[in-house]
Short mmCIF file of C-alpha atoms and ligand atoms in Angstrom, two decimals:
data_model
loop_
_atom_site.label_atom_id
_atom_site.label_comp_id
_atom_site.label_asym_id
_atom_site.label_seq_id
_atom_site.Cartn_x
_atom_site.Cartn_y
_atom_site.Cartn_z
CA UNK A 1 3.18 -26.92 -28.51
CA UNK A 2 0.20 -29.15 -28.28
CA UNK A 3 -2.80 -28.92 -30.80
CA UNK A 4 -4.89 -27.29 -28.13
CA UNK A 5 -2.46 -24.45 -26.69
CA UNK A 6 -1.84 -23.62 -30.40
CA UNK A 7 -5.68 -23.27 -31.02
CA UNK A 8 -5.96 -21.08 -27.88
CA UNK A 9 -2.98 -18.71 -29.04
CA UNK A 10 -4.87 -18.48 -31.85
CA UNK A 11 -8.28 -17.45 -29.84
CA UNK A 12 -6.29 -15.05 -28.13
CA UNK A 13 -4.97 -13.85 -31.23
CA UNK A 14 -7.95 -13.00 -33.11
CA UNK A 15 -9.32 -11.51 -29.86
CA UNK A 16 -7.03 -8.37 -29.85
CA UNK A 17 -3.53 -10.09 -28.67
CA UNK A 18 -2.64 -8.99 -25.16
CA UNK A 19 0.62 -9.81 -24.28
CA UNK A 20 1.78 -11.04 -20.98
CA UNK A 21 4.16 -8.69 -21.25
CA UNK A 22 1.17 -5.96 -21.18
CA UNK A 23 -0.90 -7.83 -19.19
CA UNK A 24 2.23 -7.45 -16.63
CA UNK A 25 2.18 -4.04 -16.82
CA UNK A 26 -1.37 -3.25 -16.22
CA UNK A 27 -2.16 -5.65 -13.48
CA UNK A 28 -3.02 -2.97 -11.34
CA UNK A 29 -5.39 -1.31 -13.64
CA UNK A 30 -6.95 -4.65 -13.75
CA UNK A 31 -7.33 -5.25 -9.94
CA UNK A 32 -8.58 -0.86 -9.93
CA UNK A 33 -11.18 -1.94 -12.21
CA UNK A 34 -9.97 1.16 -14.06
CA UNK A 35 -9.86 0.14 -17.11
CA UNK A 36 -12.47 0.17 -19.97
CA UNK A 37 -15.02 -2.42 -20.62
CA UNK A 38 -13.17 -3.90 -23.54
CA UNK A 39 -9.69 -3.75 -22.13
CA UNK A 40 -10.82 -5.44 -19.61
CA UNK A 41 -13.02 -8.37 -22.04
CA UNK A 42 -9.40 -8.33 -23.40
CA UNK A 43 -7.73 -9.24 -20.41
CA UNK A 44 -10.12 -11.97 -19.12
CA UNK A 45 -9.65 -13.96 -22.16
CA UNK A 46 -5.88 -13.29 -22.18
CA UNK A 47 -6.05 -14.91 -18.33
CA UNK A 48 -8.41 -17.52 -19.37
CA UNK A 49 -6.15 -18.88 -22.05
CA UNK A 50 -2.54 -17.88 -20.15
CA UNK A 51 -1.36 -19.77 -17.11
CA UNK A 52 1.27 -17.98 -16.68
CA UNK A 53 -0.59 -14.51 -15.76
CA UNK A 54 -2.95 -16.26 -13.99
CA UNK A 55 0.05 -17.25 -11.44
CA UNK A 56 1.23 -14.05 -12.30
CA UNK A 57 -1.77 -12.29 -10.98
CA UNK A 58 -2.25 -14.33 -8.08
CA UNK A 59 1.12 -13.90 -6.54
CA UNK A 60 0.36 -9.83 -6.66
CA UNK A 61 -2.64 -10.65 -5.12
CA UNK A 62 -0.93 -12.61 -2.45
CA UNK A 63 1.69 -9.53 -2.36
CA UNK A 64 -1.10 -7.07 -1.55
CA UNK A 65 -2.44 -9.81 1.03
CA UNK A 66 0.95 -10.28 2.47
CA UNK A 67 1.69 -6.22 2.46
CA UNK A 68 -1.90 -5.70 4.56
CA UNK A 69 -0.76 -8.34 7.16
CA UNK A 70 2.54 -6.41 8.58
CA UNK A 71 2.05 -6.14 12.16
CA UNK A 72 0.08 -2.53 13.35
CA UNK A 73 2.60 -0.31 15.05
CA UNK A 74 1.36 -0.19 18.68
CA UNK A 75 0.67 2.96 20.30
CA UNK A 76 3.34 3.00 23.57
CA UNK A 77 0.80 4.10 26.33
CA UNK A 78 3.44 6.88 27.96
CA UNK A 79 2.55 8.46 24.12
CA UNK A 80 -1.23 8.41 24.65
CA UNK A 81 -1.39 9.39 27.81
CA UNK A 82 0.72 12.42 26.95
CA UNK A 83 -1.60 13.26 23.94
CA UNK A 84 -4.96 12.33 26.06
CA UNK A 85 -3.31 15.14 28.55
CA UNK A 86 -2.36 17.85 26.07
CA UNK A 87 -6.36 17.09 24.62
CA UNK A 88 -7.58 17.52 28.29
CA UNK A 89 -5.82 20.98 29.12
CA UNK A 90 -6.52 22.44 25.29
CA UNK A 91 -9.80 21.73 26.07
CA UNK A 92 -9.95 23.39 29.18
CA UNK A 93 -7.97 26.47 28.71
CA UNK B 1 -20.65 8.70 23.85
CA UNK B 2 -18.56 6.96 21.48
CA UNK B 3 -18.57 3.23 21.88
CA UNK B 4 -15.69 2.10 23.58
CA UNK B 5 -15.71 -1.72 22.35
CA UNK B 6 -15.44 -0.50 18.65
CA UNK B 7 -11.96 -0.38 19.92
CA UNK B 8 -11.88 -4.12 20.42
CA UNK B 9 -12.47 -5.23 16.43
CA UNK B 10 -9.40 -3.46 15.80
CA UNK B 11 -7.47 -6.42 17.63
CA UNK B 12 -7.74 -8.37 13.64
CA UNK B 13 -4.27 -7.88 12.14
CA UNK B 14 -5.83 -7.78 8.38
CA UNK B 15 -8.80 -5.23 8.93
CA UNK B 16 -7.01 -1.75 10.06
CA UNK B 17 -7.93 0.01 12.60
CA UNK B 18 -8.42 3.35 10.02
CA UNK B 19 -11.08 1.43 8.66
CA UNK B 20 -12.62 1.65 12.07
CA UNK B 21 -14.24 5.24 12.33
CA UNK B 22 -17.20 5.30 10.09
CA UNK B 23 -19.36 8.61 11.54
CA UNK B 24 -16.59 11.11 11.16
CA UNK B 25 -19.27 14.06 11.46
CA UNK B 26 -20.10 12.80 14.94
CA UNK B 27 -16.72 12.10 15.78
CA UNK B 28 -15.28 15.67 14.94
CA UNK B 29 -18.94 16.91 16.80
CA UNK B 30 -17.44 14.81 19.92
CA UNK B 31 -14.06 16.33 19.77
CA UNK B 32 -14.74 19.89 19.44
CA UNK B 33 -17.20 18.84 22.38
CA UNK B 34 -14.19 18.23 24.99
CA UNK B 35 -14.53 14.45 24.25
CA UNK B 36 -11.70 12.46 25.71
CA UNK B 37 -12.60 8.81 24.50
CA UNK B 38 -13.44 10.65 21.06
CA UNK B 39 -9.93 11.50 20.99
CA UNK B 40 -8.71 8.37 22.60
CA UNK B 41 -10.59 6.13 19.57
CA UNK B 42 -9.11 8.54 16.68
CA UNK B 43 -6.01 8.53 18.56
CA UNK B 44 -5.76 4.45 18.77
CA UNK B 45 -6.85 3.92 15.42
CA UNK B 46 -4.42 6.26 13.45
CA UNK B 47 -1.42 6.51 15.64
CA UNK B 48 -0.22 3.25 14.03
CA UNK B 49 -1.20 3.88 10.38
CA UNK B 50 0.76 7.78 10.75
CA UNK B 51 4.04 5.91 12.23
CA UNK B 52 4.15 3.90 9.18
CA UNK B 53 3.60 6.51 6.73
CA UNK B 54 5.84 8.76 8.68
CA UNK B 55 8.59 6.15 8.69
CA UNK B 56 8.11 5.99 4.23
CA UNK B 57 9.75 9.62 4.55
CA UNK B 58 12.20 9.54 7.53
CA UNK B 59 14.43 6.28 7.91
CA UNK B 60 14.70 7.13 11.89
CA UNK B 61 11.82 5.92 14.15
CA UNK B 62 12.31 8.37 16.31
CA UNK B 63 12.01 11.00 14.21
CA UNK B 64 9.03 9.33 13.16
CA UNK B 65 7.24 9.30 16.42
CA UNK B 66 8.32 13.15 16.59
CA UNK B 67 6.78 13.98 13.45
CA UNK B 68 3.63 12.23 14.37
CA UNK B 69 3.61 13.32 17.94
CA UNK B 70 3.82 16.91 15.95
CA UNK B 71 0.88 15.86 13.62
CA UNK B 72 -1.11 15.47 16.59
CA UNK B 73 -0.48 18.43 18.23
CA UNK B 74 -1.32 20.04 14.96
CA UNK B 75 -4.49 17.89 14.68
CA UNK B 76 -5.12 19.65 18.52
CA UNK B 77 -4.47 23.08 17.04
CA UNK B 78 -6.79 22.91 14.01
CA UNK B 79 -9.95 20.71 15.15
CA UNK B 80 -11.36 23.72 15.26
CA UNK B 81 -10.54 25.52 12.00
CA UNK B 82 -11.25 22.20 10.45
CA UNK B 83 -13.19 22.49 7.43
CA UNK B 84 -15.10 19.33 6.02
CA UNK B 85 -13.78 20.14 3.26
CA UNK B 86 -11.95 16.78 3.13
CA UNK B 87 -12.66 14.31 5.23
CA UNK B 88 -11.05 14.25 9.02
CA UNK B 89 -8.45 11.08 7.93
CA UNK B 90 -7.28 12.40 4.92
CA UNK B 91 -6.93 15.98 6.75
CA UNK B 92 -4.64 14.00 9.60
CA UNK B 93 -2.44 12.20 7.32
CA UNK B 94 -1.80 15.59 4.74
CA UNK B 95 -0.53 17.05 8.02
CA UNK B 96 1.56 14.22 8.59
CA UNK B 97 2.52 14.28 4.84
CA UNK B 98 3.82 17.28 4.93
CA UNK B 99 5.68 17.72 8.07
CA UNK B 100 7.49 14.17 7.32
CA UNK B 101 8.30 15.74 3.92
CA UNK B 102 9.72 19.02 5.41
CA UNK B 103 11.47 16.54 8.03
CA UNK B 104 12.49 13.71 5.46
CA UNK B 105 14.21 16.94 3.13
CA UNK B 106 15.98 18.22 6.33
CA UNK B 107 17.66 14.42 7.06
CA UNK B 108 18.72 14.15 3.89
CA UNK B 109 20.29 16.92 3.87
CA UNK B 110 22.83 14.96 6.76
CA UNK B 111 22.66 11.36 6.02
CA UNK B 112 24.91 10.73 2.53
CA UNK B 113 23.19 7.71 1.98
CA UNK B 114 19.74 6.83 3.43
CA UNK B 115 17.66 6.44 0.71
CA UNK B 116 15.28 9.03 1.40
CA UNK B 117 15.90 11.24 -1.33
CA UNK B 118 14.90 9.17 -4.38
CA UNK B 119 12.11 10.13 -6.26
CA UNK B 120 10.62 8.61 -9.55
CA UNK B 121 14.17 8.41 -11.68
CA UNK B 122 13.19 5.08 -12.68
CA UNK B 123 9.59 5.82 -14.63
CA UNK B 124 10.57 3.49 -17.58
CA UNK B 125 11.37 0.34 -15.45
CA UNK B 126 9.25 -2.68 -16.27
CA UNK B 127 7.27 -3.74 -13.84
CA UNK B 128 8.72 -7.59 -14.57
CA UNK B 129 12.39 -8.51 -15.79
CA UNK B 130 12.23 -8.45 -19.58
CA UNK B 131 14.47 -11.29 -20.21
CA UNK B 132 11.82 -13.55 -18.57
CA UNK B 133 9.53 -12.80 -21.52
CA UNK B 134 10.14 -14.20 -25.42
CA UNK B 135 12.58 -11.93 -27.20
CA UNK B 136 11.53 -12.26 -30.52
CA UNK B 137 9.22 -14.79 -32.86
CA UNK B 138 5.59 -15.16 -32.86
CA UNK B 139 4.97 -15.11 -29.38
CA UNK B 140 7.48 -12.25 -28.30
CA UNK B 141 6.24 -10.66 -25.39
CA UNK B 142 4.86 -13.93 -23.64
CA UNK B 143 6.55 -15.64 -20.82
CA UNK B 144 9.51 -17.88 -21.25
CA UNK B 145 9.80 -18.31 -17.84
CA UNK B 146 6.42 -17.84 -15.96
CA UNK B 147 6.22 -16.85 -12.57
CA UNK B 148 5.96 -20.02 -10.12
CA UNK B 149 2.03 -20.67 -9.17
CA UNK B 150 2.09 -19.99 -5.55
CA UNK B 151 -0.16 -22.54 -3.50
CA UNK B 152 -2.53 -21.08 -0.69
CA UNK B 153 0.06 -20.91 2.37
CA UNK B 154 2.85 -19.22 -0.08
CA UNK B 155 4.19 -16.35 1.06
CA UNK B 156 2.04 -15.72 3.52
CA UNK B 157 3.39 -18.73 5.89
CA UNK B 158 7.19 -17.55 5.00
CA UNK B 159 6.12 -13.87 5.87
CA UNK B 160 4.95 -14.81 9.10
CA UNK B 161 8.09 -15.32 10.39
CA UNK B 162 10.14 -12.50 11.97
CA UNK B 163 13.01 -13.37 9.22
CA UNK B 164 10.27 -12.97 6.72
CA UNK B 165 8.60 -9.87 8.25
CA UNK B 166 12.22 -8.48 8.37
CA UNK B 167 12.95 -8.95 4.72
CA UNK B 168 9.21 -8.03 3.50
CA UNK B 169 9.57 -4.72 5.60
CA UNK B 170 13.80 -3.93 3.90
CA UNK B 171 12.10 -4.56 0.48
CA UNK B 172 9.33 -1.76 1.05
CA UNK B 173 12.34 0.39 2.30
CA UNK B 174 14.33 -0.22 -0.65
CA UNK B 175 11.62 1.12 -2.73
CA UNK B 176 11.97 5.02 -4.07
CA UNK B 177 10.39 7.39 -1.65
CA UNK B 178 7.23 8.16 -4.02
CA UNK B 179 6.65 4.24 -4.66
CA UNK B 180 6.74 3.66 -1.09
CA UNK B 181 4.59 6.25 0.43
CA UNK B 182 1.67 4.94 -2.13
CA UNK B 183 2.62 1.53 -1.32
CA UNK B 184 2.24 1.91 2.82
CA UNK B 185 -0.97 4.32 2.40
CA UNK B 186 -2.78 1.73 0.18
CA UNK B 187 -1.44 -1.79 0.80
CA UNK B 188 0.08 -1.62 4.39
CA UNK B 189 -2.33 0.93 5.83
CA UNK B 190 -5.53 -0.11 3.73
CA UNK B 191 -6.19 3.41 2.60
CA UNK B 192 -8.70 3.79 -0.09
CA UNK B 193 -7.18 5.05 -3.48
CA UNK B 194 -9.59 8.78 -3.22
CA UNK B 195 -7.67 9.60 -0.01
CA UNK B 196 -4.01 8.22 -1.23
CA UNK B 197 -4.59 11.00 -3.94
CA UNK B 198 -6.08 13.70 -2.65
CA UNK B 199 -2.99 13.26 0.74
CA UNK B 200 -0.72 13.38 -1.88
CA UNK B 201 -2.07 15.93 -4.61
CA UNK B 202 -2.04 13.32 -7.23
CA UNK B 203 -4.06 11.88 -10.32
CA UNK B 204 -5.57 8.74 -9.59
CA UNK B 205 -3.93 7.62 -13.05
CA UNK B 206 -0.55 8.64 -11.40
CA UNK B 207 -1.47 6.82 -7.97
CA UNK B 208 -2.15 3.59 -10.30
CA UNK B 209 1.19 4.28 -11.72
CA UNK B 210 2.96 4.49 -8.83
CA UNK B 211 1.40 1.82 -6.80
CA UNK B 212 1.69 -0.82 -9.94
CA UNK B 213 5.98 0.16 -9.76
CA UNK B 214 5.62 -0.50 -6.11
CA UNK B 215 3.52 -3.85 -6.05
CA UNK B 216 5.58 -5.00 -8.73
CA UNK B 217 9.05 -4.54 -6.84
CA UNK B 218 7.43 -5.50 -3.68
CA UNK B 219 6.46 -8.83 -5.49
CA UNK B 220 9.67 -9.37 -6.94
CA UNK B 221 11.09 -9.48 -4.05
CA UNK B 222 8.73 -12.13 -2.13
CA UNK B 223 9.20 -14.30 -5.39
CA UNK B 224 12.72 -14.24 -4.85
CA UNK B 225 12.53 -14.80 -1.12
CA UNK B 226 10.24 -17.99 -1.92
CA UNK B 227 12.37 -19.00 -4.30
CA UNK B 228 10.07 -19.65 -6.87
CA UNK B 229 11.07 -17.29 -9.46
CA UNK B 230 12.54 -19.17 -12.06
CA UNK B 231 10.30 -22.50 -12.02
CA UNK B 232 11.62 -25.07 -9.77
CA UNK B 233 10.72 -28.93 -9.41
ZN1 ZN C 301 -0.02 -14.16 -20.30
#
């Protein structure tokens, strides 16, 4: 471990020690904004100092991208024009 | 009249369509009114989002498209009992909820193995695989083996593929029932996390819970698929 990465441990240390191990497990707290004001403090300086959550966070971010691009199921039109038909007599009964 | 070319922004795969109805008060005013392209737009823009949600609790699609088909008919029945109580979306999709759940218990019942049936047995399971963390020593609990940084195209270029769409869609099936229907409402379907709980009865703590087990597994899964899990050169 380099000079530098040690010193950061150490920030992250003294600054309440999240793991990434936590950090893991509350990702989606994180991305919520759910969490309090100093858990979150917490877990800004545990992804400023950890490259490893910061790739960690991204790919669920890319998941949640990924999971909202899935094609939209079409409607077959022989369904909605049955549906626009049953609305049309309801109404007119 | 409603605006027929509201219809038309829909057409954007990332923005979906049940984000598309913002005046629900004049909507519901337009549909108790007799109003056939009021029923046509809600129609369109939740048809969709209910077959997917649907398909979390049955495995068949056609029993999907029955219970939805049923939802709307439902939907027909009630417009107006409605209450604004809730709001008209999440009153549509707790129909749906619970006639795929009365549906999904009854299929169960005759397929031995279809993965419907699951519910939360796995509460305890970490959300990453613990041996890719430090076991012990000053920094137990940080990564040994940190997930690969994906670049701007990854997965999302792999995913676009209909080999990739396949395998994205098995791994949301492979996921318990609870973790999945959370998953599809809020991360497929774009629902907001207020009308995920109150369509499911649940705490918002619980929802976070439950989505986090899902995102995690989903995610899991892609890293696997990219092939970046364990860092590669
Ligand atoms: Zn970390």
């Amino acid at each position: 471990m380099t000079r530098d990465e040690l010193k950061n441990r150490a920030i992250d240390y003294l600054a309440g020690k999240v793991t990434c191990k936590e950090f893991t497990e509350a990702a989606t707290d994180y991305l919520e904004g759910s969490q309090t004001w100093l858990g979150w403090v917490r877990f800004q300086m545990h992804l400023g100092l950890c490259p490893g959550c910061r790739a960690y966070l991204r790919q669920m971010k890319k998941t949640i991208h990924t999971l909202g691009r899935l094609p939209e199921e079409p409607i077959p039109p022989a369904v909605r024009d049955e549906l626009l038909q049953r609305f049309r007599t309801g109404k007119s009964r | 009249m409603l605006a027929p070319e509201r219809r038309v922004d829909q057409t954007q795969g990332t923005a979906r369509s049940s984000n598309a109805i913002q005046d629900e008060q004049r909507l519901l005013a337009a549909l108790r009114d007799g109003d056939e392209a009021a029923f046509a737009l809600l129609v369109e823009c939740y048809h969709g989002s209910l077959i997917r949600v649907a398909m979390a609790h049955v495995s068949d699609r056609s029993v999907a498209e029955e219970v939805v088909q049923e939802t709307w008919i439902a939907v027909l029945e009630g417009l107006d009992r409605f209450e604004s109580r809730s709001s008209l979306k999440t009153w549509i999709f707790s129909i749906l909820t619970n006639k795929a759940k009365t549906r999904g218990v009854r299929e169960s019942r005759h397929v031995t193995f279809s993965g419907v049936g699951s519910t939360d047995g796995e509460a305890d399971e970490p959300a990453v695989d613990p041996s890719r963390f430090m076991a012990s020593g000053f920094w137990v609990d940080h990564w040994a083996s940190p997930p690969h940084l994906w670049d701007d195209d990854t997965p999302e270029k792999q995913f676009l593929t209909k080999e990739g769409m396949l395998y994205l869609e098995k791994a949301i099936q492979a996921l318990p029932l609870n973790l999945r229907q959370v998953l599809v409402m809020r991360d497929v379907e774009g629902l907001g996390s207020k009308e995920v709980c109150a369509i499911l009865e649940i705490t918002e703590a619980n929802q976070r819970v439950l989505l986090h087990r899902a995102r995690s597994k989903v995610r899991q899964a892609l890293e696997q698929y990219v092939g970046g899990g364990r860092r590669q050169p």
